[in-house]
Amino acid sequence: MKEVIAVIRANMINQTKNALLEMGFPAFTACKALGRGKRSVDFQVIQALDKNGSLSETPDLLPSISQGGRLIPKRYLSIVVPSERVKELVDTIIKVNRTKQPGDGKIFVLPVKNVFRVRTGETGEAALDEMAV
Amino acid sequence: MIMIKAVVRPEKSNEVMKSLFDAGYPAVTKIDVAGRGKQRGLKFGEVVYDELPKVLLMVVVPDLDKDYVIKSIMTSAKTGSKGSFGDGKIFVSEVEEVYTISSGVKEGEEAA
Protein backbone atom coordinates (compact mmCIF):
# COMPACT_ATOMS: atom_id res chain seq x y z
CA MET A 1 0.00 0.00 0.00
CA LYS A 2 1.12 3.53 -0.72
CA GLU A 3 0.09 6.93 0.54
CA VAL A 4 -0.15 9.48 -2.24
CA ILE A 5 0.17 13.05 -0.95
CA ALA A 6 -0.70 15.80 -3.41
CA VAL A 7 -0.42 19.54 -2.84
CA ILE A 8 -2.60 21.23 -5.45
CA ARG A 9 -4.12 24.62 -6.30
CA ALA A 10 -7.01 25.45 -3.96
CA ASN A 11 -9.41 26.14 -6.87
CA MET A 12 -8.77 22.70 -8.39
CA ILE A 13 -10.22 20.70 -5.50
CA ASN A 14 -13.69 20.19 -7.00
CA GLN A 15 -12.43 18.98 -10.37
CA THR A 16 -9.96 16.68 -8.65
CA LYS A 17 -12.64 15.30 -6.35
CA ASN A 18 -14.93 14.47 -9.28
CA ALA A 19 -12.13 12.95 -11.33
CA LEU A 20 -11.02 10.76 -8.41
CA LEU A 21 -14.57 9.55 -7.90
CA GLU A 22 -14.89 8.68 -11.58
CA MET A 23 -11.65 6.73 -11.50
CA GLY A 24 -12.81 4.79 -8.44
CA PHE A 25 -10.94 6.50 -5.62
CA PRO A 26 -13.84 7.57 -3.38
CA ALA A 27 -11.90 7.90 -0.13
CA PHE A 28 -9.44 10.67 0.60
CA THR A 29 -8.48 13.23 3.21
CA ALA A 30 -8.06 16.89 2.35
CA CYS A 31 -7.07 19.95 4.30
CA LYS A 32 -6.14 23.54 3.70
CA ALA A 33 -2.44 24.22 3.67
CA LEU A 34 -0.11 27.10 2.99
CA GLY A 35 3.01 26.64 0.99
CA ARG A 36 5.75 27.97 -1.14
CA GLY A 37 7.70 26.35 -3.92
CA LYS A 38 10.97 26.93 -5.64
CA ARG A 39 9.70 30.25 -6.95
CA SER A 40 7.94 32.29 -4.28
CA VAL A 41 5.80 34.57 -6.46
CA ASP A 42 5.12 34.07 -10.14
CA PHE A 43 6.74 36.78 -12.22
CA GLN A 44 4.01 36.54 -14.84
CA VAL A 45 1.37 37.29 -12.20
CA ILE A 46 3.18 40.44 -11.11
CA GLN A 47 3.67 41.52 -14.70
CA ALA A 48 -0.02 40.95 -15.45
CA LEU A 49 -1.03 43.08 -12.46
CA ASP A 50 1.33 45.79 -13.61
CA LYS A 51 -0.82 47.10 -16.46
CA ASN A 52 0.44 50.68 -16.66
CA GLY A 53 4.08 49.65 -16.44
CA SER A 54 4.86 51.58 -13.27
CA LEU A 55 6.58 48.59 -11.69
CA SER A 56 9.09 48.23 -14.48
CA GLU A 57 10.26 51.81 -13.91
CA THR A 58 11.78 50.62 -10.64
CA PRO A 59 13.79 47.56 -11.66
CA ASP A 60 14.59 46.51 -8.07
CA LEU A 61 10.93 46.14 -7.18
CA LEU A 62 10.09 42.97 -9.12
CA PRO A 63 12.80 40.80 -7.55
CA SER A 64 12.05 42.20 -4.10
CA ILE A 65 8.38 41.27 -4.37
CA SER A 66 9.17 37.74 -5.48
CA GLN A 67 11.71 37.19 -2.73
CA GLY A 68 11.21 36.25 0.87
CA GLY A 69 9.09 33.14 0.69
CA ARG A 70 5.56 34.40 0.54
CA LEU A 71 3.04 31.64 1.35
CA ILE A 72 0.34 30.67 -1.13
CA PRO A 73 -2.88 28.88 -0.07
CA LYS A 74 -2.98 25.29 -1.35
CA ARG A 75 -5.00 22.14 -0.84
CA TYR A 76 -3.34 19.08 0.68
CA LEU A 77 -4.73 15.68 -0.33
CA SER A 78 -3.80 12.34 1.16
CA ILE A 79 -5.01 9.13 -0.47
CA VAL A 80 -4.00 5.59 0.53
CA VAL A 81 -4.23 3.06 -2.30
CA PRO A 82 -2.95 -0.45 -3.13
CA SER A 83 0.51 -0.30 -4.72
CA GLU A 84 -0.71 -1.37 -8.17
CA ARG A 85 -3.11 1.58 -8.46
CA VAL A 86 -0.56 4.30 -7.66
CA LYS A 87 0.28 5.00 -11.29
CA GLU A 88 -3.39 5.29 -12.27
CA LEU A 89 -4.00 7.72 -9.40
CA VAL A 90 -0.93 9.86 -10.08
CA ASP A 91 -1.83 10.10 -13.78
CA THR A 92 -5.37 11.19 -12.90
CA ILE A 93 -4.19 13.92 -10.53
CA ILE A 94 -1.65 15.20 -13.05
CA LYS A 95 -4.18 15.20 -15.88
CA VAL A 96 -6.75 17.22 -13.94
CA ASN A 97 -4.41 19.69 -12.26
CA ARG A 98 -1.97 20.43 -15.02
CA THR A 99 -2.06 24.00 -16.35
CA LYS A 100 1.64 23.90 -17.27
CA GLN A 101 2.24 26.97 -15.08
CA PRO A 102 4.52 26.92 -12.04
CA GLY A 103 2.42 26.39 -8.91
CA ASP A 104 0.40 23.43 -10.11
CA GLY A 105 1.74 21.45 -7.17
CA LYS A 106 3.64 18.32 -6.26
CA ILE A 107 2.77 14.68 -5.72
CA PHE A 108 4.63 12.50 -3.23
CA VAL A 109 4.36 8.71 -2.96
CA LEU A 110 5.15 7.22 0.45
CA PRO A 111 5.13 3.61 1.64
CA VAL A 112 2.47 2.61 4.20
CA LYS A 113 3.18 -0.30 6.55
CA ASN A 114 -0.38 -1.20 7.50
CA VAL A 115 -3.97 0.05 7.49
CA PHE A 116 -6.70 -0.67 10.04
CA ARG A 117 -10.42 -0.06 9.68
CA VAL A 118 -11.66 1.08 13.07
CA ARG A 119 -15.27 -0.10 12.59
CA THR A 120 -14.53 -3.77 11.82
CA GLY A 121 -10.89 -4.22 12.80
CA GLU A 122 -9.92 -5.30 9.27
CA THR A 123 -6.26 -4.85 8.41
CA GLY A 124 -4.18 -4.53 5.27
CA GLU A 125 -5.64 -3.97 1.83
CA ALA A 126 -9.05 -5.25 2.97
CA ALA A 127 -9.36 -2.08 5.03
CA LEU A 128 -8.96 0.22 2.03
CA ASP A 129 -12.09 1.67 0.48
CA GLU A 130 -12.11 0.24 -2.98
CA MET A 131 -14.77 1.00 -5.51
CA ALA A 132 -15.38 -0.78 -8.77
CA VAL A 133 -14.60 1.44 -11.75
CA MET B 1 13.84 11.51 -1.39
CA ILE B 2 13.02 12.12 2.26
CA MET B 3 9.93 13.82 3.69
CA ILE B 4 10.59 15.78 6.87
CA LYS B 5 7.54 16.70 8.92
CA ALA B 6 8.23 19.08 11.76
CA VAL B 7 5.67 20.01 14.40
CA VAL B 8 6.79 23.34 15.85
CA ARG B 9 5.48 26.20 17.96
CA PRO B 10 3.30 28.57 15.88
CA GLU B 11 5.35 31.58 17.02
CA LYS B 12 8.53 29.82 15.83
CA SER B 13 7.20 28.84 12.43
CA ASN B 14 8.28 32.03 10.67
CA GLU B 15 11.78 31.66 12.05
CA VAL B 16 11.97 28.04 10.89
CA MET B 17 10.60 28.96 7.45
CA LYS B 18 13.20 31.69 7.16
CA SER B 19 16.06 29.43 8.16
CA LEU B 20 14.91 26.86 5.58
CA PHE B 21 14.71 29.58 2.94
CA ASP B 22 18.21 30.81 3.78
CA ALA B 23 19.51 27.24 3.77
CA GLY B 24 18.29 26.87 0.19
CA TYR B 25 15.04 24.95 0.75
CA PRO B 26 12.32 27.41 -0.27
CA ALA B 27 9.67 24.74 -0.90
CA VAL B 28 7.64 24.12 2.26
CA THR B 29 4.01 23.23 3.02
CA LYS B 30 2.51 24.57 6.26
CA ILE B 31 -0.58 23.27 8.06
CA ASP B 32 -2.07 24.41 11.36
CA VAL B 33 -2.57 21.49 13.73
CA ALA B 34 -3.39 20.89 17.38
CA GLY B 35 -1.89 18.29 19.64
CA ARG B 36 -0.37 17.23 22.88
CA GLY B 37 2.91 15.58 23.81
CA LYS B 38 4.44 13.36 26.44
CA GLN B 39 3.70 15.95 29.15
CA ARG B 40 -0.03 15.36 28.48
CA GLY B 41 -0.70 18.98 27.64
CA LEU B 42 -0.54 21.92 29.99
CA LYS B 43 -2.14 21.81 33.42
CA PHE B 44 -3.06 24.90 35.39
CA GLY B 45 -4.71 23.78 38.61
CA GLU B 46 -7.80 21.86 37.57
CA VAL B 47 -7.74 23.02 33.96
CA VAL B 48 -5.95 20.87 31.38
CA TYR B 49 -5.15 22.10 27.90
CA ASP B 50 -4.40 19.07 25.78
CA GLU B 51 -5.07 20.47 22.32
CA LEU B 52 -2.20 22.89 22.02
CA PRO B 53 -1.92 24.75 18.71
CA LYS B 54 1.13 23.82 16.66
CA VAL B 55 2.28 24.23 13.07
CA LEU B 56 3.18 21.27 10.87
CA LEU B 57 5.87 22.03 8.30
CA MET B 58 6.44 19.55 5.48
CA VAL B 59 9.66 19.59 3.43
CA VAL B 60 10.77 17.02 0.87
CA VAL B 61 14.52 16.91 0.23
CA PRO B 62 17.08 14.62 -1.43
CA ASP B 63 18.42 11.86 0.86
CA LEU B 64 21.84 13.50 1.22
CA ASP B 65 20.44 16.80 2.52
CA LYS B 66 18.43 15.15 5.31
CA ASP B 67 20.77 15.81 8.24
CA TYR B 68 21.47 19.38 7.20
CA VAL B 69 17.77 20.27 6.97
CA ILE B 70 16.97 18.55 10.26
CA LYS B 71 19.77 20.48 11.94
CA SER B 72 18.58 23.83 10.63
CA ILE B 73 15.00 23.11 11.75
CA MET B 74 16.27 21.92 15.11
CA THR B 75 18.32 25.04 15.82
CA SER B 76 15.66 27.49 14.65
CA ALA B 77 12.72 25.80 16.41
CA LYS B 78 14.43 25.59 19.80
CA THR B 79 13.31 27.91 22.60
CA GLY B 80 16.22 29.20 24.66
CA SER B 81 19.67 27.65 24.43
CA LYS B 82 18.69 24.28 25.90
CA GLY B 83 15.21 24.05 24.41
CA SER B 84 12.10 23.41 26.46
CA PHE B 85 8.97 21.23 26.57
CA GLY B 86 6.63 21.92 23.67
CA ASP B 87 9.27 22.85 21.12
CA GLY B 88 7.98 20.06 18.93
CA LYS B 89 9.03 16.94 17.10
CA ILE B 90 10.57 16.13 13.73
CA PHE B 91 9.48 13.04 11.82
CA VAL B 92 11.37 11.63 8.86
CA SER B 93 9.83 9.33 6.31
CA GLU B 94 10.78 7.98 2.96
CA VAL B 95 9.26 9.24 -0.29
CA GLU B 96 9.41 6.79 -3.16
CA GLU B 97 8.29 9.00 -6.03
CA VAL B 98 7.86 12.74 -6.62
CA TYR B 99 5.92 14.27 -9.50
CA THR B 100 5.68 17.91 -10.56
CA ILE B 101 2.16 18.53 -11.82
CA SER B 102 2.97 21.50 -14.06
CA SER B 103 5.44 19.53 -16.15
CA GLY B 104 3.93 16.11 -15.48
CA VAL B 105 7.35 14.53 -15.03
CA LYS B 106 8.67 12.28 -12.32
CA GLU B 107 11.49 14.04 -10.50
CA GLY B 108 14.96 12.63 -10.20
CA GLU B 109 17.25 13.08 -7.24
CA GLU B 110 18.27 16.58 -8.28
CA ALA B 111 14.90 18.26 -7.70
CA ALA B 112 12.94 18.59 -4.50
XYZ file of C-alpha atoms in Angstrom:
245
model
C 0.000 0.000 0.000
C 1.119 3.528 -0.719
C 0.093 6.927 0.542
C -0.154 9.483 -2.236
C 0.170 13.054 -0.952
C -0.699 15.799 -3.406
C -0.422 19.543 -2.838
C -2.602 21.232 -5.452
C -4.115 24.618 -6.297
C -7.013 25.447 -3.960
C -9.409 26.142 -6.867
C -8.766 22.700 -8.394
C -10.218 20.704 -5.500
C -13.689 20.186 -7.000
C -12.434 18.978 -10.370
C -9.957 16.680 -8.649
C -12.641 15.304 -6.351
C -14.930 14.467 -9.280
C -12.127 12.945 -11.328
C -11.024 10.759 -8.414
C -14.572 9.553 -7.898
C -14.885 8.682 -11.581
C -11.646 6.734 -11.496
C -12.815 4.785 -8.443
C -10.937 6.497 -5.624
C -13.837 7.567 -3.381
C -11.900 7.901 -0.130
C -9.440 10.669 0.599
C -8.483 13.235 3.211
C -8.058 16.895 2.350
C -7.068 19.948 4.299
C -6.141 23.539 3.701
C -2.436 24.218 3.666
C -0.113 27.104 2.990
C 3.010 26.641 0.994
C 5.754 27.974 -1.135
C 7.699 26.346 -3.919
C 10.973 26.928 -5.639
C 9.701 30.253 -6.954
C 7.941 32.294 -4.277
C 5.801 34.567 -6.465
C 5.123 34.072 -10.137
C 6.739 36.777 -12.224
C 4.006 36.541 -14.840
C 1.374 37.292 -12.202
C 3.180 40.437 -11.108
C 3.671 41.521 -14.695
C -0.021 40.952 -15.452
C -1.031 43.084 -12.460
C 1.327 45.793 -13.606
C -0.821 47.097 -16.465
C 0.442 50.683 -16.656
C 4.076 49.649 -16.439
C 4.864 51.585 -13.266
C 6.584 48.589 -11.685
C 9.088 48.226 -14.484
C 10.259 51.812 -13.912
C 11.777 50.624 -10.639
C 13.789 47.563 -11.664
C 14.587 46.508 -8.073
C 10.928 46.141 -7.183
C 10.089 42.965 -9.118
C 12.805 40.804 -7.549
C 12.053 42.195 -4.101
C 8.376 41.265 -4.373
C 9.167 37.745 -5.479
C 11.708 37.195 -2.729
C 11.211 36.249 0.873
C 9.093 33.141 0.688
C 5.558 34.402 0.536
C 3.036 31.644 1.346
C 0.340 30.668 -1.132
C -2.876 28.876 -0.071
C -2.984 25.294 -1.354
C -5.002 22.143 -0.839
C -3.339 19.084 0.678
C -4.734 15.681 -0.333
C -3.801 12.339 1.163
C -5.009 9.131 -0.473
C -4.002 5.589 0.528
C -4.230 3.057 -2.304
C -2.954 -0.447 -3.130
C 0.507 -0.303 -4.721
C -0.705 -1.368 -8.171
C -3.107 1.583 -8.457
C -0.556 4.300 -7.662
C 0.280 4.998 -11.294
C -3.390 5.293 -12.272
C -4.000 7.725 -9.398
C -0.934 9.863 -10.084
C -1.828 10.101 -13.776
C -5.374 11.194 -12.899
C -4.187 13.919 -10.527
C -1.647 15.200 -13.047
C -4.178 15.195 -15.882
C -6.754 17.220 -13.936
C -4.408 19.687 -12.257
C -1.975 20.432 -15.015
C -2.065 23.995 -16.348
C 1.636 23.902 -17.271
C 2.245 26.974 -15.081
C 4.520 26.918 -12.038
C 2.422 26.394 -8.909
C 0.399 23.427 -10.106
C 1.737 21.453 -7.175
C 3.639 18.324 -6.262
C 2.768 14.682 -5.720
C 4.628 12.503 -3.232
C 4.358 8.709 -2.964
C 5.150 7.223 0.452
C 5.128 3.611 1.639
C 2.467 2.611 4.204
C 3.177 -0.304 6.548
C -0.382 -1.200 7.497
C -3.969 0.050 7.487
C -6.699 -0.671 10.036
C -10.417 -0.060 9.679
C -11.658 1.076 13.066
C -15.267 -0.101 12.594
C -14.530 -3.772 11.819
C -10.890 -4.217 12.803
C -9.923 -5.300 9.269
C -6.262 -4.849 8.406
C -4.178 -4.531 5.272
C -5.638 -3.973 1.830
C -9.050 -5.255 2.973
C -9.356 -2.076 5.035
C -8.955 0.217 2.033
C -12.092 1.674 0.484
C -12.109 0.242 -2.979
C -14.773 1.000 -5.511
C -15.379 -0.775 -8.771
C -14.602 1.439 -11.755
C 13.839 11.508 -1.394
C 13.019 12.119 2.257
C 9.934 13.822 3.693
C 10.587 15.780 6.870
C 7.538 16.699 8.922
C 8.231 19.081 11.763
C 5.670 20.008 14.403
C 6.789 23.339 15.852
C 5.478 26.197 17.955
C 3.302 28.574 15.883
C 5.355 31.575 17.023
C 8.529 29.824 15.831
C 7.196 28.837 12.432
C 8.279 32.027 10.674
C 11.778 31.664 12.046
C 11.968 28.042 10.894
C 10.597 28.958 7.451
C 13.197 31.693 7.163
C 16.057 29.431 8.160
C 14.915 26.861 5.578
C 14.714 29.577 2.942
C 18.212 30.807 3.780
C 19.510 27.236 3.765
C 18.285 26.868 0.187
C 15.042 24.952 0.754
C 12.317 27.406 -0.267
C 9.666 24.743 -0.901
C 7.644 24.115 2.260
C 4.013 23.231 3.024
C 2.514 24.565 6.258
C -0.585 23.266 8.061
C -2.074 24.407 11.361
C -2.569 21.493 13.727
C -3.385 20.891 17.383
C -1.893 18.289 19.638
C -0.366 17.230 22.884
C 2.912 15.577 23.805
C 4.436 13.362 26.442
C 3.703 15.949 29.145
C -0.033 15.362 28.482
C -0.704 18.977 27.642
C -0.537 21.916 29.991
C -2.144 21.810 33.422
C -3.060 24.901 35.388
C -4.714 23.782 38.610
C -7.800 21.862 37.575
C -7.736 23.025 33.962
C -5.954 20.871 31.376
C -5.150 22.104 27.896
C -4.404 19.067 25.776
C -5.070 20.473 22.317
C -2.204 22.893 22.017
C -1.921 24.755 18.714
C 1.132 23.823 16.660
C 2.284 24.228 13.070
C 3.176 21.266 10.867
C 5.870 22.029 8.297
C 6.442 19.546 5.483
C 9.659 19.590 3.427
C 10.766 17.020 0.865
C 14.520 16.910 0.231
C 17.077 14.617 -1.431
C 18.417 11.862 0.855
C 21.840 13.501 1.225
C 20.436 16.802 2.524
C 18.434 15.154 5.308
C 20.768 15.805 8.243
C 21.471 19.384 7.204
C 17.773 20.268 6.967
C 16.968 18.553 10.260
C 19.775 20.480 11.941
C 18.579 23.826 10.627
C 14.996 23.113 11.749
C 16.269 21.916 15.110
C 18.324 25.037 15.823
C 15.662 27.485 14.651
C 12.724 25.801 16.414
C 14.431 25.587 19.800
C 13.307 27.913 22.602
C 16.216 29.202 24.665
C 19.666 27.648 24.432
C 18.690 24.283 25.896
C 15.213 24.046 24.408
C 12.097 23.406 26.463
C 8.965 21.235 26.573
C 6.633 21.921 23.674
C 9.272 22.849 21.117
C 7.981 20.058 18.935
C 9.033 16.938 17.105
C 10.566 16.128 13.733
C 9.476 13.041 11.822
C 11.372 11.631 8.864
C 9.828 9.327 6.305
C 10.781 7.975 2.961
C 9.260 9.239 -0.290
C 9.408 6.785 -3.162
C 8.289 8.999 -6.026
C 7.856 12.736 -6.617
C 5.921 14.275 -9.496
C 5.684 17.909 -10.561
C 2.163 18.526 -11.818
C 2.973 21.497 -14.056
C 5.444 19.533 -16.154
C 3.928 16.109 -15.479
C 7.349 14.530 -15.033
C 8.675 12.280 -12.324
C 11.490 14.038 -10.501
C 14.960 12.630 -10.200
C 17.254 13.080 -7.242
C 18.270 16.583 -8.280
C 14.901 18.257 -7.700
C 12.936 18.586 -4.499
